[in-house]
Amino acid sequence: MSDHKTMTLTLIVWRQKNANDPGKFETYTAKNITEHHSFLEMLDCVNEDLIYAGKDPIVFDHDCREGICGMCSQVINGAPHGGQDRTTVCQLHMRKFKDGDTIYIEPWRARAFPIIRDLIVDRSALDKIIQAGGYTSCHTGGVADGNAILIPKPVADEAMDAAECVGCGACVAGCPNGAAMLFTGAKVSQLALLPQGKAEAAERVKSMTNAMIECGFGNCTNHYECMAACPKGINVKFIARMNREFLKAQFA
Amino acid sequence: MQFTSSSIGRKILMAITGQAMVLFAVVHLLGNSSIFGWLNGGINAYAEHLHSLPLPIIIGFRLALLAMVSVHIWFGIQLTIENRGGRPQQYAVKSTQKATFASENMIWTGSLLGLFLAYHLAHFTFQVISPDTAALKHLVPLHNEMVPNVLGMVVGGFKNFFVSLIYTGAMVALFLHLSHGIQSFFQTMGWSTDKSQPILVKLGTLVALGFFLGYVAIPLTIFAGILKG
Ligand code: HEM
Ligand code: SF4
Ligand code: FES
């Protein structure tokens, strides 16, 4: 057995009872944390202590804890998901921190994402963007033969790169304007690239970008903070592609 | 939703009007550089060429530029206000990865350029800032005719330390504005890819630097006494 050196950390965590509560930072001490803990397990430990002390645990979103569902959502020391390249909070490990560190933990902050409680925000605005056109409305019929529609490999790859988006909203949290362009760009591109999605491409890009505004997201100013925040490495080339699709749609 | 109220549509209008002004800045710089003597008769001859163009072309050109500036300022202010509201509460810790001083301060460098534009027009177009060197009032001979002494006006202006300082400061603002703006144009128009985008960021900054050096060369060489009237 390796010896388990433990660390003690100071956490400064955003606590807010509901959307109307002004909210404030509270300071906690995380004790007996090893480098093997994940960030969320570290919070589990802190919450256990809080519960034993009769206090409200820190409320945060999580589900798969293996980096694929997009539920976890925390801004750590100013960086969505903690700032480690292509890593969700649940995949961030305490070996990245050292004994005595002070860590700020905040929720996604954007007008379109009202805070529900503590670190949980309401991300249904992203669903509204999808509902506005993030689908194809073709009749699917029976199961089609594989390769009945031929798609060149580079095109399939490009669509797959866009489809990696897990809808976590870190791009919005990272954007100083609270814009949802990387998310929407990924969804618009994924469908516009493929033959099944091309038929409705013009209508789709218009209604999905309209939904962005109606949901209260800001506009893009090409800071590229979204790309730095994205745990799935979605490239801003998909924003450029969406801009191109939008221009094309004006003449469709 | 109308193009002019959509998110990307307004952004595209910013990009096109901004880039049109960049093209103007290229032509303007080339024209101004006639002060260094590559044109027979120098900047006085260049100014005379411009003013002997047919009146409708001159007026049309000025109106088009005015329209560009107006649209750019209008949507610039509107989008900035909207975007400031996009994140009503800031993070306790600021940790930007990709945003730059230039990208975060477009509205301020733009506003400085707008103020400079007004000053610059008053100085050299309407010639009300220092009437004693106003070119329209001081005619000099050129190829057997009498033409306004633009060279005298420019040299007279830039010998003044504060005038040179204002122009140099404005060109710093131009450098910052364009170091973000030029690459932003290609991204907004949808013309950049994952390969070209990082290169465009560098090229855009380089071109912006070229504008800065080219434009400040005139006040600097005059103030240093290298270029004389
Ligand atoms: C006259 C006052 C001006 C104001 C108030 C202003 C303001 C702005 C603002 C707010 C932006 C958007 C920033 C962003 O999206 O990140 C912008 C972008 C831009 N501006 Fe200006 N600006 C002015 C003058 C100029 C001038 C004189 C030029 C060119 C010589 C210029 C070229 C550009 C370019 C190329 C862009 C990038 C467009 C894009 O985002 O795609 N601007 N300006
Ligand atoms: S683009 Fe990236 S950061 Fe934005 S929602 Fe998708 S996975 Fe999350
Ligand atoms: S909890 Fe599923 S991605 Fe983090």
PDB file of N, CA, C and O and ligand atoms in Angstrom, chain A residues 40 61-73 81 88-91 166 168 231-232, ligand 3:
ATOM      1  N   LEU A  40     -15.241  16.009  -7.579  1.00  0.00           N
ATOM      2  CA  LEU A  40     -16.592  15.832  -7.023  1.00  0.00           C
ATOM      3  C   LEU A  40     -16.553  14.976  -5.758  1.00  0.00           C
ATOM      4  O   LEU A  40     -17.322  15.211  -4.819  1.00  0.00           O
ATOM      5  N   ASP A  61     -24.603  19.883  -9.655  1.00  0.00           N
ATOM      6  CA  ASP A  61     -25.095  18.969 -10.690  1.00  0.00           C
ATOM      7  C   ASP A  61     -24.040  17.918 -11.010  1.00  0.00           C
ATOM      8  O   ASP A  61     -22.851  18.227 -11.088  1.00  0.00           O
ATOM      9  N   HIS A  62     -24.470  16.681 -11.229  1.00  0.00           N
ATOM     10  CA  HIS A  62     -23.557  15.633 -11.690  1.00  0.00           C
ATOM     11  C   HIS A  62     -24.419  14.453 -12.086  1.00  0.00           C
ATOM     12  O   HIS A  62     -25.571  14.337 -11.669  1.00  0.00           O
ATOM     13  N   ASP A  63     -23.879  13.563 -12.906  1.00  0.00           N
ATOM     14  CA  ASP A  63     -24.633  12.361 -13.231  1.00  0.00           C
ATOM     15  C   ASP A  63     -23.672  11.214 -13.520  1.00  0.00           C
ATOM     16  O   ASP A  63     -23.384  10.403 -12.656  1.00  0.00           O
ATOM     17  N   CYS A  64     -23.105  11.184 -14.730  1.00  0.00           N
ATOM     18  CA  CYS A  64     -22.307  10.012 -15.098  1.00  0.00           C
ATOM     19  C   CYS A  64     -20.988   9.919 -14.346  1.00  0.00           C
ATOM     20  O   CYS A  64     -20.493   8.836 -14.081  1.00  0.00           O
ATOM     21  N   ARG A  65     -20.413  11.037 -14.010  1.00  0.00           N
ATOM     22  CA  ARG A  65     -19.082  11.124 -13.391  1.00  0.00           C
ATOM     23  C   ARG A  65     -18.012  10.419 -14.219  1.00  0.00           C
ATOM     24  O   ARG A  65     -17.016   9.953 -13.687  1.00  0.00           O
ATOM     25  N   GLU A  66     -18.265  10.274 -15.505  1.00  0.00           N
ATOM     26  CA  GLU A  66     -17.204   9.760 -16.362  1.00  0.00           C
ATOM     27  C   GLU A  66     -16.999  10.614 -17.610  1.00  0.00           C
ATOM     28  O   GLU A  66     -16.472  10.154 -18.613  1.00  0.00           O
ATOM     29  N   GLY A  67     -17.432  11.852 -17.527  1.00  0.00           N
ATOM     30  CA  GLY A  67     -17.077  12.812 -18.576  1.00  0.00           C
ATOM     31  C   GLY A  67     -17.892  12.727 -19.847  1.00  0.00           C
ATOM     32  O   GLY A  67     -17.454  13.197 -20.887  1.00  0.00           O
ATOM     33  N   ILE A  68     -19.077  12.089 -19.804  1.00  0.00           N
ATOM     34  CA  ILE A  68     -19.824  11.966 -21.056  1.00  0.00           C
ATOM     35  C   ILE A  68     -21.223  12.581 -21.034  1.00  0.00           C
ATOM     36  O   ILE A  68     -21.803  12.800 -22.092  1.00  0.00           O
ATOM     37  N   CYS A  69     -21.760  12.873 -19.849  1.00  0.00           N
ATOM     38  CA  CYS A  69     -23.162  13.306 -19.860  1.00  0.00           C
ATOM     39  C   CYS A  69     -23.315  14.817 -19.935  1.00  0.00           C
ATOM     40  O   CYS A  69     -24.328  15.325 -20.401  1.00  0.00           O
ATOM     41  N   GLY A  70     -22.314  15.558 -19.471  1.00  0.00           N
ATOM     42  CA  GLY A  70     -22.388  17.018 -19.532  1.00  0.00           C
ATOM     43  C   GLY A  70     -23.169  17.650 -18.399  1.00  0.00           C
ATOM     44  O   GLY A  70     -23.516  18.823 -18.472  1.00  0.00           O
ATOM     45  N   MET A  71     -23.469  16.894 -17.343  1.00  0.00           N
ATOM     46  CA  MET A  71     -24.233  17.472 -16.240  1.00  0.00           C
ATOM     47  C   MET A  71     -23.375  18.324 -15.310  1.00  0.00           C
ATOM     48  O   MET A  71     -23.804  19.369 -14.835  1.00  0.00           O
ATOM     49  N   CYS A  72     -22.169  17.853 -15.001  1.00  0.00           N
ATOM     50  CA  CYS A  72     -21.358  18.574 -14.011  1.00  0.00           C
ATOM     51  C   CYS A  72     -21.013  19.954 -14.567  1.00  0.00           C
ATOM     52  O   CYS A  72     -20.797  20.113 -15.773  1.00  0.00           O
ATOM     53  N   SER A  73     -20.971  20.933 -13.689  1.00  0.00           N
ATOM     54  CA  SER A  73     -20.883  22.316 -14.172  1.00  0.00           C
ATOM     55  C   SER A  73     -20.434  23.217 -13.040  1.00  0.00           C
ATOM     56  O   SER A  73     -21.257  23.684 -12.269  1.00  0.00           O
ATOM     57  N   HIS A  81     -15.211  24.143 -15.621  1.00  0.00           N
ATOM     58  CA  HIS A  81     -14.676  22.774 -15.528  1.00  0.00           C
ATOM     59  C   HIS A  81     -13.250  22.744 -14.967  1.00  0.00           C
ATOM     60  O   HIS A  81     -12.567  21.719 -15.054  1.00  0.00           O
ATOM     61  N   THR A  88     -13.969  17.447 -18.029  1.00  0.00           N
ATOM     62  CA  THR A  88     -15.122  17.921 -17.274  1.00  0.00           C
ATOM     63  C   THR A  88     -14.754  17.935 -15.784  1.00  0.00           C
ATOM     64  O   THR A  88     -13.787  17.290 -15.392  1.00  0.00           O
ATOM     65  N   VAL A  89     -15.552  18.659 -14.980  1.00  0.00           N
ATOM     66  CA  VAL A  89     -15.233  18.725 -13.538  1.00  0.00           C
ATOM     67  C   VAL A  89     -15.136  17.329 -12.941  1.00  0.00           C
ATOM     68  O   VAL A  89     -14.269  17.063 -12.105  1.00  0.00           O
ATOM     69  N   CYS A  90     -16.018  16.439 -13.373  1.00  0.00           N
ATOM     70  CA  CYS A  90     -16.032  15.106 -12.756  1.00  0.00           C
ATOM     71  C   CYS A  90     -14.760  14.330 -13.074  1.00  0.00           C
ATOM     72  O   CYS A  90     -14.415  13.399 -12.360  1.00  0.00           O
ATOM     73  N   GLN A  91     -14.064  14.713 -14.125  1.00  0.00           N
ATOM     74  CA  GLN A  91     -12.820  14.033 -14.498  1.00  0.00           C
ATOM     75  C   GLN A  91     -11.577  14.775 -14.022  1.00  0.00           C
ATOM     76  O   GLN A  91     -10.449  14.384 -14.305  1.00  0.00           O
ATOM     77  N   VAL A 166     -21.483  17.817 -25.612  1.00  0.00           N
ATOM     78  CA  VAL A 166     -22.368  17.143 -24.667  1.00  0.00           C
ATOM     79  C   VAL A 166     -23.387  18.106 -24.053  1.00  0.00           C
ATOM     80  O   VAL A 166     -24.127  17.736 -23.142  1.00  0.00           O
ATOM     81  N   CYS A 168     -23.014  20.823 -22.149  1.00  0.00           N
ATOM     82  CA  CYS A 168     -22.801  21.166 -20.739  1.00  0.00           C
ATOM     83  C   CYS A 168     -22.993  22.655 -20.467  1.00  0.00           C
ATOM     84  O   CYS A 168     -23.312  23.049 -19.351  1.00  0.00           O
ATOM     85  N   PRO A 231     -14.997  21.182 -22.715  1.00  0.00           N
ATOM     86  CA  PRO A 231     -14.326  19.944 -22.318  1.00  0.00           C
ATOM     87  C   PRO A 231     -14.241  18.937 -23.462  1.00  0.00           C
ATOM     88  O   PRO A 231     -13.588  17.901 -23.328  1.00  0.00           O
ATOM     89  N   LYS A 232     -14.900  19.222 -24.571  1.00  0.00           N
ATOM     90  CA  LYS A 232     -14.905  18.278 -25.686  1.00  0.00           C
ATOM     91  C   LYS A 232     -14.096  18.800 -26.868  1.00  0.00           C
ATOM     92  O   LYS A 232     -14.146  18.234 -27.965  1.00  0.00           O
TER      93      LYS A 232
HETATM   94  S1  FES C   3     -21.013  14.185 -14.482  1.00  0.00           S
HETATM   95 FE1  FES C   3     -21.305  13.497 -16.554  1.00  0.00          FE
HETATM   96  S2  FES C   3     -19.833  14.664 -17.593  1.00  0.00           S
HETATM   97 FE2  FES C   3     -19.374  15.165 -15.546  1.00  0.00          FE
END
